[in-house]
Structure formats: C-alpha cells, structure tokens
Short mmCIF file of C-alpha atoms and ligand atoms in Angstrom, two decimals:
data_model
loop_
_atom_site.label_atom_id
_atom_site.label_comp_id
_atom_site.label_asym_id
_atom_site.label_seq_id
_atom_site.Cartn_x
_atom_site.Cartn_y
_atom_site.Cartn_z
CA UNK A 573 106.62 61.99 117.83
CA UNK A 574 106.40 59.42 115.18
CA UNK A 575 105.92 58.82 111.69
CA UNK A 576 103.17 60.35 110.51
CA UNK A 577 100.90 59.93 107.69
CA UNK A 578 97.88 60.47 108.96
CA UNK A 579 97.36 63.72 107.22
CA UNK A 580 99.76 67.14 107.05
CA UNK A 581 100.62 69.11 109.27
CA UNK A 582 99.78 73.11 109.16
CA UNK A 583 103.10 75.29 109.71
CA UNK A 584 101.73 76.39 112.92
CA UNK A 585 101.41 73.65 115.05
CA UNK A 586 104.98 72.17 113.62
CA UNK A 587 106.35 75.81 114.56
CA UNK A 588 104.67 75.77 118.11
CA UNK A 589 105.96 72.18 118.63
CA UNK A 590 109.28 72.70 117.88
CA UNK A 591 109.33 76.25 120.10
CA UNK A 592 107.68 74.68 123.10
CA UNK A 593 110.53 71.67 123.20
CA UNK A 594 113.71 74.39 122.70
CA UNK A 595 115.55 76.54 125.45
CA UNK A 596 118.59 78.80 124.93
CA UNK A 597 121.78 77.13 125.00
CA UNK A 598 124.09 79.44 124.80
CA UNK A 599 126.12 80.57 127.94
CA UNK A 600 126.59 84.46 128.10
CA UNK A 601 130.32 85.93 127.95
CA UNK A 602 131.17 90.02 127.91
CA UNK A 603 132.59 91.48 125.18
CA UNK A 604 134.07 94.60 124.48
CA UNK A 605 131.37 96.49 122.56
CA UNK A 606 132.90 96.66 119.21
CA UNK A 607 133.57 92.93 119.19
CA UNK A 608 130.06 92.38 119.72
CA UNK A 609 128.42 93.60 116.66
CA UNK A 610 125.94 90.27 115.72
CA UNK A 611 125.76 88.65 119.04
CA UNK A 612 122.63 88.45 120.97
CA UNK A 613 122.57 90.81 124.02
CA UNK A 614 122.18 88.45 127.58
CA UNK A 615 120.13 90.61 130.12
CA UNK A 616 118.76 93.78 129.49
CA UNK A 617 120.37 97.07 129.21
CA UNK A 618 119.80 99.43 131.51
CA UNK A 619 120.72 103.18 130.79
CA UNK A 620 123.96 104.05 133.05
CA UNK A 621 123.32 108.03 132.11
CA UNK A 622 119.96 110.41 131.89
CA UNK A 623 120.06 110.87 127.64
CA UNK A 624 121.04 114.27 126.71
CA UNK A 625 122.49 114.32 130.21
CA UNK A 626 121.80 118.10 130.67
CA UNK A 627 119.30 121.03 129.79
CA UNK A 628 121.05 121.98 125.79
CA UNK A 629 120.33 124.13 122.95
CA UNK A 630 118.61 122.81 120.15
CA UNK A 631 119.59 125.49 117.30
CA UNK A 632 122.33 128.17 117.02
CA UNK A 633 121.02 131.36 118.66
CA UNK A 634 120.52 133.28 121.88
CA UNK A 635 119.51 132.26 125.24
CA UNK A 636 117.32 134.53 127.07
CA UNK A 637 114.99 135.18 130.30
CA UNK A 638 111.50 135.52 128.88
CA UNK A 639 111.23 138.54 131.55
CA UNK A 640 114.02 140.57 130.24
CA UNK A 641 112.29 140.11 126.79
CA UNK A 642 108.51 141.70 128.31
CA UNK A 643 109.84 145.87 127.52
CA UNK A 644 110.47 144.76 124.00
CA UNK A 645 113.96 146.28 124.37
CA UNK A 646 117.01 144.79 122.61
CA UNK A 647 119.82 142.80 125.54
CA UNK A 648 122.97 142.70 125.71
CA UNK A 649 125.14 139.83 125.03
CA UNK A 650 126.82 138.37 128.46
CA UNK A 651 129.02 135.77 126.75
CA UNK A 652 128.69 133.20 124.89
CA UNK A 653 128.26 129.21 125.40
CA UNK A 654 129.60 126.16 122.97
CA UNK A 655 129.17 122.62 122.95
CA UNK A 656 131.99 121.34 125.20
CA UNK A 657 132.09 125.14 126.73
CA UNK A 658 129.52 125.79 128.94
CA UNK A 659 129.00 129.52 129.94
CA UNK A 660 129.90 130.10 133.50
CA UNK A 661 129.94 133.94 133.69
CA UNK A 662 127.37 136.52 135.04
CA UNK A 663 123.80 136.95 133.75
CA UNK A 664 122.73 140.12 134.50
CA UNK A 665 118.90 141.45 133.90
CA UNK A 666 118.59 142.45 130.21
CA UNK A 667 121.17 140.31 128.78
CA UNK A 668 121.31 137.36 126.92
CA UNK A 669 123.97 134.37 126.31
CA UNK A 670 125.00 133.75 122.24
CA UNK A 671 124.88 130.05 122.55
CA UNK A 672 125.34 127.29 119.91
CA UNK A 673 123.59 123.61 119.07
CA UNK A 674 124.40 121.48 122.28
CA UNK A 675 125.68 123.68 124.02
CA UNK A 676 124.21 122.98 128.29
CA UNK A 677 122.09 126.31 128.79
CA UNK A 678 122.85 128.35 131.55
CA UNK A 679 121.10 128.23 134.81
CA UNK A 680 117.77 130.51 134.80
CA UNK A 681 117.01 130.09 130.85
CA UNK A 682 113.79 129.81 129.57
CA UNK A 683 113.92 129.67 126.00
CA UNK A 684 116.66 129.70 122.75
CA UNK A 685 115.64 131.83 120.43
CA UNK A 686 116.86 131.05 117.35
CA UNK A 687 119.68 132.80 115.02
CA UNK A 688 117.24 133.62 112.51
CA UNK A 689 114.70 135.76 114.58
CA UNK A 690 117.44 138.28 116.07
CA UNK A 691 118.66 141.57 114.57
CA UNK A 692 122.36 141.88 115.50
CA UNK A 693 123.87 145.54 116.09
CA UNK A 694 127.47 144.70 117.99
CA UNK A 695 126.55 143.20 121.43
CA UNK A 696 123.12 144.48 121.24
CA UNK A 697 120.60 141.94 120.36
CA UNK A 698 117.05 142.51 118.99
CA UNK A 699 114.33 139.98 119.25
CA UNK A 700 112.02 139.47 116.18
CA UNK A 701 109.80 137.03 117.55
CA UNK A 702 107.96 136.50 120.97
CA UNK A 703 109.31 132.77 122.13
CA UNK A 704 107.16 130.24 123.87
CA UNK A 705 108.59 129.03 127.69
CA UNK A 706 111.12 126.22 127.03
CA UNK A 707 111.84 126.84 123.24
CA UNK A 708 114.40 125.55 121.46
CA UNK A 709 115.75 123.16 124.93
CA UNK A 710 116.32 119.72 124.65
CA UNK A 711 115.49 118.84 128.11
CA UNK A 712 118.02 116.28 130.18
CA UNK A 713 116.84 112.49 130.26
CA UNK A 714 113.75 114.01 127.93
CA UNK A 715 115.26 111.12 124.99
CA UNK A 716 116.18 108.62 127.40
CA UNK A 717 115.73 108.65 131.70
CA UNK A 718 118.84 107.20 134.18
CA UNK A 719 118.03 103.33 134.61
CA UNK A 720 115.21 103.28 131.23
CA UNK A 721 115.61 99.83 129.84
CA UNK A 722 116.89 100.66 126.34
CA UNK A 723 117.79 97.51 124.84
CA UNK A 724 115.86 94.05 126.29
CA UNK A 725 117.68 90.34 126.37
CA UNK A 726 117.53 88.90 123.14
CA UNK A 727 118.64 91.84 120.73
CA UNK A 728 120.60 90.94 118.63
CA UNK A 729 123.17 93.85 118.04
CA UNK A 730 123.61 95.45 114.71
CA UNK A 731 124.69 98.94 113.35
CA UNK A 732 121.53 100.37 114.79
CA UNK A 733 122.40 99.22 118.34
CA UNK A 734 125.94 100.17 118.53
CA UNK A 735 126.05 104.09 118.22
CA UNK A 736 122.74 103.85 120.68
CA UNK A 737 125.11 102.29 123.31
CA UNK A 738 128.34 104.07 122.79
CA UNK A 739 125.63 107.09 123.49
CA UNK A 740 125.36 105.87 126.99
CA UNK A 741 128.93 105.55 127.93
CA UNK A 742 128.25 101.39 127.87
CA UNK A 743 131.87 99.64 127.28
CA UNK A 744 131.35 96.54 127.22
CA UNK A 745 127.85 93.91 127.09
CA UNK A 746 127.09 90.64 128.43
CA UNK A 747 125.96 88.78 125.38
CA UNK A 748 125.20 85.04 124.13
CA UNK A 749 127.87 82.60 122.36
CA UNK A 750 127.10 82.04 119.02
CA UNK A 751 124.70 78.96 118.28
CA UNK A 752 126.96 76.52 117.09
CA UNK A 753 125.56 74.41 113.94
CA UNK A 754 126.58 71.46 111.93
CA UNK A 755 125.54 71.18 108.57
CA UNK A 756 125.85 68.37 105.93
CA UNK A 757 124.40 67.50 102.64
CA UNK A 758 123.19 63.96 101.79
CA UNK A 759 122.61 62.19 98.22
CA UNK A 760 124.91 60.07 96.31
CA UNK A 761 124.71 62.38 93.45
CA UNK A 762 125.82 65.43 95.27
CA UNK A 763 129.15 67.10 94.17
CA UNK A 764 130.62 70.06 95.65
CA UNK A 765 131.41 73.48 93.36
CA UNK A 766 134.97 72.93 91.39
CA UNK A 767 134.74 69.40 90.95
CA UNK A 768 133.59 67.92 87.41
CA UNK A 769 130.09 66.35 87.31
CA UNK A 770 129.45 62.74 85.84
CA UNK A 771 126.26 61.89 84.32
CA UNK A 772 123.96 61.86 86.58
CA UNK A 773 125.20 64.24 89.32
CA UNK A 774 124.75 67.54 89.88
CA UNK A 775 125.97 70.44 92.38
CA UNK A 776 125.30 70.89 95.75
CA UNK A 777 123.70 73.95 95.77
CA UNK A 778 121.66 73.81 99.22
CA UNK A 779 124.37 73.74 101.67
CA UNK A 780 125.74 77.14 99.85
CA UNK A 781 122.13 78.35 101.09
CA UNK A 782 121.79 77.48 104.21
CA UNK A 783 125.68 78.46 105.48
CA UNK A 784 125.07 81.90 104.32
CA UNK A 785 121.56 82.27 105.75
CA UNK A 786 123.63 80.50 109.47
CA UNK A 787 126.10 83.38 108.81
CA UNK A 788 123.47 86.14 108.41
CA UNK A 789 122.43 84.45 112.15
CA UNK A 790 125.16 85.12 113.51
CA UNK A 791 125.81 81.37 114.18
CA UNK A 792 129.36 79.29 113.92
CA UNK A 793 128.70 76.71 111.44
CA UNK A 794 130.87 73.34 111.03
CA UNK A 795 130.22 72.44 107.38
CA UNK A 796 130.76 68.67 107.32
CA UNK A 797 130.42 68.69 103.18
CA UNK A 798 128.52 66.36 101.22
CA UNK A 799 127.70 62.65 103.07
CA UNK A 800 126.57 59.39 100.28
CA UNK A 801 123.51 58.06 101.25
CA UNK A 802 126.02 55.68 102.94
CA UNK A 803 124.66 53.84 106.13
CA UNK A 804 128.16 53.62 108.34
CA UNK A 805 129.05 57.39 106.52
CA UNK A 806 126.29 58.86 107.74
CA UNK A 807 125.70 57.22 110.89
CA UNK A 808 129.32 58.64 111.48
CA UNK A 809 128.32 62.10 110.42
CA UNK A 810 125.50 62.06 112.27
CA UNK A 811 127.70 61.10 115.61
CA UNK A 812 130.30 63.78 114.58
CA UNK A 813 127.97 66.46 114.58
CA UNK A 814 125.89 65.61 117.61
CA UNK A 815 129.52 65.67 119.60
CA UNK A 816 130.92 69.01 118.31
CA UNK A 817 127.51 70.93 117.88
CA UNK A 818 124.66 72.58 119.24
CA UNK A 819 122.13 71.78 116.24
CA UNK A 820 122.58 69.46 113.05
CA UNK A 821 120.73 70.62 109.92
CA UNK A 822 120.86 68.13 106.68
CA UNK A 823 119.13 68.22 103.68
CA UNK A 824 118.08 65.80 101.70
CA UNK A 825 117.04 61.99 103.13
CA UNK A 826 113.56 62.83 104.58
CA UNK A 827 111.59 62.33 101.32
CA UNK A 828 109.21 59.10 100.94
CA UNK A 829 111.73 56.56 99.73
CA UNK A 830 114.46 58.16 101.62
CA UNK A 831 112.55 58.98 104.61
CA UNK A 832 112.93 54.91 106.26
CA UNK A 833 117.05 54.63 105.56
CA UNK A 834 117.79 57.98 107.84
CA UNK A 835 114.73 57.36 110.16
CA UNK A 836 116.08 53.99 111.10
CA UNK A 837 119.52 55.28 111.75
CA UNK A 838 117.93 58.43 113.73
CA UNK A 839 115.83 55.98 115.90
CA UNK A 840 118.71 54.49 116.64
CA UNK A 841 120.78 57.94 117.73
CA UNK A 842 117.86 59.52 119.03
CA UNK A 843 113.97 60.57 119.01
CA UNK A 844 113.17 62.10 115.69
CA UNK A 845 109.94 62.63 114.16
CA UNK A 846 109.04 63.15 110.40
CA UNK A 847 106.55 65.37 109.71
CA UNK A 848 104.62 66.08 105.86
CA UNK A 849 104.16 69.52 106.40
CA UNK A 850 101.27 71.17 104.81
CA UNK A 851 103.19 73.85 103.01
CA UNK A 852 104.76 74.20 99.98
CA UNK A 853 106.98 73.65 98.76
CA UNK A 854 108.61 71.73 101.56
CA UNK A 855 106.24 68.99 102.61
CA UNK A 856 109.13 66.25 104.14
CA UNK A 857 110.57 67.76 107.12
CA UNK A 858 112.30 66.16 110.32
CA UNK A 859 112.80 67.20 113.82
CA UNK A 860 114.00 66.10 117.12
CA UNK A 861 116.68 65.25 119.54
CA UNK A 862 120.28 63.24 118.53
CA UNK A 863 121.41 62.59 122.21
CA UNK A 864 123.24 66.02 123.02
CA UNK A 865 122.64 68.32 119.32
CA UNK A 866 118.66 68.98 117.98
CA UNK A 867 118.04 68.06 114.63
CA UNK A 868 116.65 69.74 111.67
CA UNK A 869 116.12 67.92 108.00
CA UNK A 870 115.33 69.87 105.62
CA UNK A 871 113.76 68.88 102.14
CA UNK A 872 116.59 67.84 99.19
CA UNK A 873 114.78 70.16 96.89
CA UNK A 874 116.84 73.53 96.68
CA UNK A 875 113.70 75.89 97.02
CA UNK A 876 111.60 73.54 99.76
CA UNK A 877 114.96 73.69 101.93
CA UNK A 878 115.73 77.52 101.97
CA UNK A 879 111.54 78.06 102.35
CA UNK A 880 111.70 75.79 105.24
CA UNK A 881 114.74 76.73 107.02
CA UNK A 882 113.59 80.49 106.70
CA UNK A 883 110.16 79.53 108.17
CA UNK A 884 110.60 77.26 110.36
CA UNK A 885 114.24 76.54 111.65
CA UNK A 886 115.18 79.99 111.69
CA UNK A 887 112.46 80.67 114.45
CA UNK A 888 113.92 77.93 116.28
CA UNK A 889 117.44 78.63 116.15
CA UNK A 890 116.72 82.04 116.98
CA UNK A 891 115.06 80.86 120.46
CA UNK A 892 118.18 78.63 121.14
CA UNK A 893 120.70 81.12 120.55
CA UNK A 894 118.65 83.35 123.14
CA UNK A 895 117.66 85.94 120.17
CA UNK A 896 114.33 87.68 120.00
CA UNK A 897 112.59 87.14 116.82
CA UNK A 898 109.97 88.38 115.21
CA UNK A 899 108.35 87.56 111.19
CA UNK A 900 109.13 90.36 108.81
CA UNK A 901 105.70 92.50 108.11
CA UNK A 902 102.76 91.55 106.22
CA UNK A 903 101.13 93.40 103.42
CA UNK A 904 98.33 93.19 101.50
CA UNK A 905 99.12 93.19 97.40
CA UNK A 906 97.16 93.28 94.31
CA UNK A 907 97.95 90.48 92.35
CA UNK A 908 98.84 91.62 88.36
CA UNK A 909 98.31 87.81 86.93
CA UNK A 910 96.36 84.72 87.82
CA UNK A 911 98.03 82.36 90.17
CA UNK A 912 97.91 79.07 90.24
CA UNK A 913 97.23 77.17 93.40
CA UNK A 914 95.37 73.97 94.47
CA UNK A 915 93.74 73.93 98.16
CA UNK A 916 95.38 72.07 100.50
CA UNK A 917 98.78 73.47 101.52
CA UNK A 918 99.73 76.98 102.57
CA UNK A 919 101.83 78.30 99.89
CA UNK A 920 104.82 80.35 99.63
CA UNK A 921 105.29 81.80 96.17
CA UNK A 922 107.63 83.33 95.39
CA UNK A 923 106.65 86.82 93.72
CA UNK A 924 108.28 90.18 92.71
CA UNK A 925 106.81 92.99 94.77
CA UNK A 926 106.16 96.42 93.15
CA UNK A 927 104.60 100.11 93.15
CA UNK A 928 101.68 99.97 90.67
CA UNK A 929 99.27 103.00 89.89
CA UNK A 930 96.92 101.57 92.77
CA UNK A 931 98.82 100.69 95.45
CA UNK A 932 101.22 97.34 96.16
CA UNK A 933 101.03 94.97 93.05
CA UNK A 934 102.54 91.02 93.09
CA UNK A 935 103.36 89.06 90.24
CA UNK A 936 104.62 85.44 90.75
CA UNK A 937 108.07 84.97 89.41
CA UNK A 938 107.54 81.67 86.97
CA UNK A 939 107.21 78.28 87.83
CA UNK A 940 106.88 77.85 91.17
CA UNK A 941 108.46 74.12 91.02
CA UNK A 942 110.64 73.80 94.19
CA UNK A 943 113.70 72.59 91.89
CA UNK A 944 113.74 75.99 90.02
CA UNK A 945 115.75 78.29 91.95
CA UNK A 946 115.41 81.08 89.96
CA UNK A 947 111.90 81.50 91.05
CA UNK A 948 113.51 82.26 94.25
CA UNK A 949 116.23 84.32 93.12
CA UNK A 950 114.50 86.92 91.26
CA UNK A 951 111.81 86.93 93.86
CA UNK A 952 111.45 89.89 96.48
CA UNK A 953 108.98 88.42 98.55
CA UNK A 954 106.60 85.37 99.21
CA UNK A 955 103.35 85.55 97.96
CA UNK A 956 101.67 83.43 100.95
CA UNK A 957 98.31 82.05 99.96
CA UNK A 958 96.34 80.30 102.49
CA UNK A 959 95.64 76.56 102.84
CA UNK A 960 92.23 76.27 101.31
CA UNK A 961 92.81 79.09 98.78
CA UNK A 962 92.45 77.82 95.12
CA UNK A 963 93.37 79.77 92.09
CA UNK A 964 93.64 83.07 91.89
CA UNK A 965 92.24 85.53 89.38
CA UNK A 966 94.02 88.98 88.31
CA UNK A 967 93.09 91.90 90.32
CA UNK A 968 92.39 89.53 93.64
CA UNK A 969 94.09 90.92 96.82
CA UNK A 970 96.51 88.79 98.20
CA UNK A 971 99.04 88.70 101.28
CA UNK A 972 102.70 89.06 100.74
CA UNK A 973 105.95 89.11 102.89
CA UNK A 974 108.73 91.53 101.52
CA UNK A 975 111.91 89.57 102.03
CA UNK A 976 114.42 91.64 103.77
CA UNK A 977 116.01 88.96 106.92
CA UNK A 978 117.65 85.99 105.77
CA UNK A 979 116.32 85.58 102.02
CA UNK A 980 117.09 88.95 101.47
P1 AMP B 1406 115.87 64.14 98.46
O1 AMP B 1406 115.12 64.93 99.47
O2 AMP B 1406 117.20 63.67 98.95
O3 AMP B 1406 115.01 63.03 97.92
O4 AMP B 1406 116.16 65.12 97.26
C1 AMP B 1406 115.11 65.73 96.52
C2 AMP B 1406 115.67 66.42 95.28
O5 AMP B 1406 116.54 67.46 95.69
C3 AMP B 1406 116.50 65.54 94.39
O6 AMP B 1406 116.27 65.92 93.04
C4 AMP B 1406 117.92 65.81 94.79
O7 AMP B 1406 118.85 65.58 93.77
C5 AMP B 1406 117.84 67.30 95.10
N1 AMP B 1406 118.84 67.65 96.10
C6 AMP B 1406 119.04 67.02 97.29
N2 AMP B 1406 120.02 67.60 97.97
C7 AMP B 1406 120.47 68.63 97.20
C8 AMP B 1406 121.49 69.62 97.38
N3 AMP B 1406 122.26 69.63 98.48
N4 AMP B 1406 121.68 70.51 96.40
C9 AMP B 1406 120.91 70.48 95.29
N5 AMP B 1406 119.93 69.60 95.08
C10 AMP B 1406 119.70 68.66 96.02
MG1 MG B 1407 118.63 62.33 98.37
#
C-alpha cells in the first residue's frame, strides 16, 4: 500500500481490500441469554428441542376421529384437553375431546374442528362441516426439527433473536467480545460541546457521530477526545490507542495538506496506506495496520466521515467483531427534481424517500456539500448514483438505499 495518486479508487476494490486483510478478533465467552442481547453469536445454534414439541391444536374446538364423523351423527364429548392439561382419559367410538389452542391432541386424532362449525346440545356435539385429515394440527417439529440450525455464527442478537431462543429452552450462548475501538478527533480548531468557541474554532461534531454509530455496533469504544494537530500529541495518541484497542478510527488529518504530517508519523508506527476514494463525498481515506490495532481515517468533513464509516468501516468492523453483515436493500426510485452530479465518483446523496402516486419517488435534500449536515439529517436514504452518471433530469429512475442500520 502506498500513497496513491495515480487515479481514485472505486468503493469496491477499497472494500474488498480492506475485507481480504481482516479476521475476527474477538475471543468467544458464554453469557447468560439475557445479558447477551447485541453480541454476536460464536458457533451456530443448533435446536436442543423439535419446535412445537408435540402434535397441538391450532383453534378452540373439538377433536375428533374422521371415522366416527362418516354416519353424520352428533358425538359425545369424552373430556376435555387445555394447554398445560393434556387429556389422558378414554376415547371411545363416537366421541370427541373439547380441546383448546395448544392444547397436545390426543393419541388417534385426525382433525380439530373448529368452535365455530359445531352445534352444541349438552355433551352432544353436532358437526357442521366435513373436515379435511389433519385440520386444524400444528404438527411437532413442523416450525422447527430437533438439531435444525436456527441461528448461524455471526448473528448478531437483537429482540428478534431472543424470544426465538428462549422458545427452544437455550439458557445461555457462546458469543463474541465486543470489538473494542479507539476513537479520536484531530484539528487544532476542534472544541468539544460545553466549552466556548474562539474565532476560528468550531465544535467537534464527528466524533458525536461515529460513537453513536460504534454503540449501535455493539462495540466498546475508548473516546480519546479531541488531539491538536500536534506531532508528539498525536504520535502519543496514536501509541495509546494501538495498546488498549482493537481498531483506531480518527477523523480528520488525511486530506491533501494534512495527508504528509499523519502519514509520516503512521509510517513510522506502522503500514498505512492513503487512498482518494472515488466516492463522494469522502474522497481522503486511510487504512492499515499500527503494530497491534487496524486503522481507519476517516475524512474531517462531518458528512464524508459518517458516509464513509457507514460504507466502508462498518463492513469491516463487522468482519472483525465476527458479525455477519449484509447492505440494507436496494430500490429503484423516481426522482421528483433534477440532480446534480458530475461523472467521475459514485455518489451518495442524500435524499428523502417517499410514496408518490406512481410508485417510490426521491428528492435530494439540498446541497449536497459534505460540510452541511443537515443534508444528512433530514435525509432517509442515499440516493446512490453511479460513477459515470452525469446529471439527472426529473422523472429519471434512480437507485436508492432506505437508511434503517446505523444512519438510521
Ligand atoms: P481535515 O480533513 O482535517 O482537513 O478537515 C476537513 C474539514 O472538516 C475542515 O473544515 C475541518 O474543520 C472539518 N472537521 C475536521 N474534523 C472535524 C470534526 N471532528 N468535527 C467537525 N468538523 C471537522
Ligand atoms: Mg484537520
């Protein structure tokens, strides 16, 4: 990897790169399940238990023997069966078993028939309709069999996962330690929310961005604040963070100007490379290896660093905290106003997504200059344009990604 300014470099190749170089790092650990709501499951899950575990009803009704039904004349009730309280008791020919919503069915039934298509007179049970064989059973293991692999390595676990595993009985998981990641912000002019702001400086808004977007990870972040474009203070930073943490992500420092004062003192730590990516916004980016931590350097500009940490580093973190990932969908929008867009980069607008009379309709949100933020905050999705795409008139059909992971 070196410096390169030969040309830019598409998204894809930097993506594929970076993925080929990066293993998980994370040892595995088991939790209790409730404690491990975010982490990444280890191994594959296994089903301990056939899901529903035995032959149950399906609606409130009566269980019956499609033979005793064939004379057309009303049974008798035997009993009657509850979830939690099976029926155990005889089942003579021409009776039937009252039998509610989960309840197991007793041995010998072929069909529930429900509630609603019996005449009741006492114990004496008329049947309205003829059923079909198996009716109204939800058959053992038919949802999930003993040993099905229910959950793979790499999910991460969220409200969707839990009730699925308390289903099967599963106590406790063998999952991933969090990713561990040091963060720090670089610029001289950089001053951190509650502190007064001389001429000249302004807030530090990115590292705000990219702890939450850690935290919606799942990873343990050690926020090292705001580091002057300081040789020794950096260097130090730099040192800190490659002895404490997995990953270091910085932004600001890897623009043309800046790019030479952190590349020489990343040389010296380790094997970086800075790449112009052919995206935008985010063109400066840096990546490599400090001697133990990997290194991500994101773009100073607000907008270029959340666009390229959600496109790029969060794939990569993702793979070294042993987490399956996978790009939110894809859809095709019609686009409400022209767009403006010069060929050359692949371009991540950021729109607002909506129902129109035809179908999906985009709009962009404003200027799409990487300093405004709002263009990102009122946005609800990318508007990604391709590389050699130029302008683009009203009415033109164009492809957009719905936020809804980490930009939400
Ligand atoms: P740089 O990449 O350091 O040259 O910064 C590019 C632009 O982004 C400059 O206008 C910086 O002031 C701004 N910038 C850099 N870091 C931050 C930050 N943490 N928060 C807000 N703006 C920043
Ligand atoms: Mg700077």
């Amino acid at each position: 990897m070196g410096f390169d300014t030969s040309g830019l470099l598409p998204l894809s190749d930097a993506l594929q790169g970076m993925l080929e170089q990066l293993t998980c790092c994370c040892d595995s650990e088991q939790l209790p399940l409730p404690e491990a709501l975010g982490r990444v499951l280890a191994s594959d899950i296994a089903s301990p238990l056939a899901v529903p575990p035995f032959d149950n009803s399906a609606m409130d009704g009566y269980a019956v023997r499609l033979a005793d039904l064939a004379s057309g004349t009303p049974l008798i009730m035997a009993g009657k069966a509850f979830a939690g309280q099976p029926y155990h008791g005889e089942w003579p020919a021409g009776h039937c078993v009252r039998i509610m919503t989960g309840a197991p069915v007793p041995a010998g039934t072929d069909a529930v028939v429900m509630q609603e298509e019996t005449q009741a007179d006492g114990d004496r049970i008329t049947f309205l309709a003829q059923p079909e064989p198996g009716q109204n059973i939800r058959r053992a293991g038919s949802d999930i069999g003993k040993g099905d692999c229910v959950l793979p390595a790499g999910t991460r676990l969220t409200p969707r996962e839990m009730p699925l595993l308390a289903s099967l009985g599963v106590a406790t998981v063998t999952v991933r330690r969090p990713l561990k990641v040091a963060i720090f912000s670089t610029g001289d002019e950089l001053k951190p929310v509650g502190t007064p702001l001389a001429h000249g400086d302004i807030y530090d808004s990115n590292r705000y961005g990219v702890r939450a977007m850690l935290a919606r990870m799942g990873c343990d972040c050690l926020d090292l604040g705001i580091i002057p474009d300081d040789p020794a203070q950096l260097r130090a930073a730099f040192i800190r963070a490659d002895e404490e943490a997995d990953v270091l992500i910085t932004t600001g420092g890897v623009s043309v100007g800046e790019a030479d004062f952190t590349k020489q003192l990343l040389d010296e730590l380790g094997e970086i490379g800075f790449w112009k990516l052919a995206i935008k916004p985010g063109k400066p980016f840096a990546f490599g290896r400090l001697p133990r931590a990997w290194f991500f350097g994101l773009p100073g500009n607000p907008v270029s660093a959340m666009v390229t940490f959600d496109q790029l580093v969060q794939p990569a973190l993702a793979k070294l905290a042993g987490q399956r990932f996978e790009r939110p969908l894809q859809l095709q929008a019609i686009v409400a106003e022209p767009l403006k867009k010069s060929p050359g980069r692949l371009d991540f607008q950021r729109g607002i997504l909506s129902q129109g009379p035809n179908g999906l309709e985009v709009r962009s949100t404003g200027s799409q200059d990487s300093a405004v933020f709002s263009s990102l905050s009122r946005a609800n999705c990318y508007i990604v344009l391709e590389r050699e795409r130029g302008r683009v008139a009203a009415g033109e059909t164009v492809t957009v990604e719905p936020f809804g992971g980490l930009l939400l």
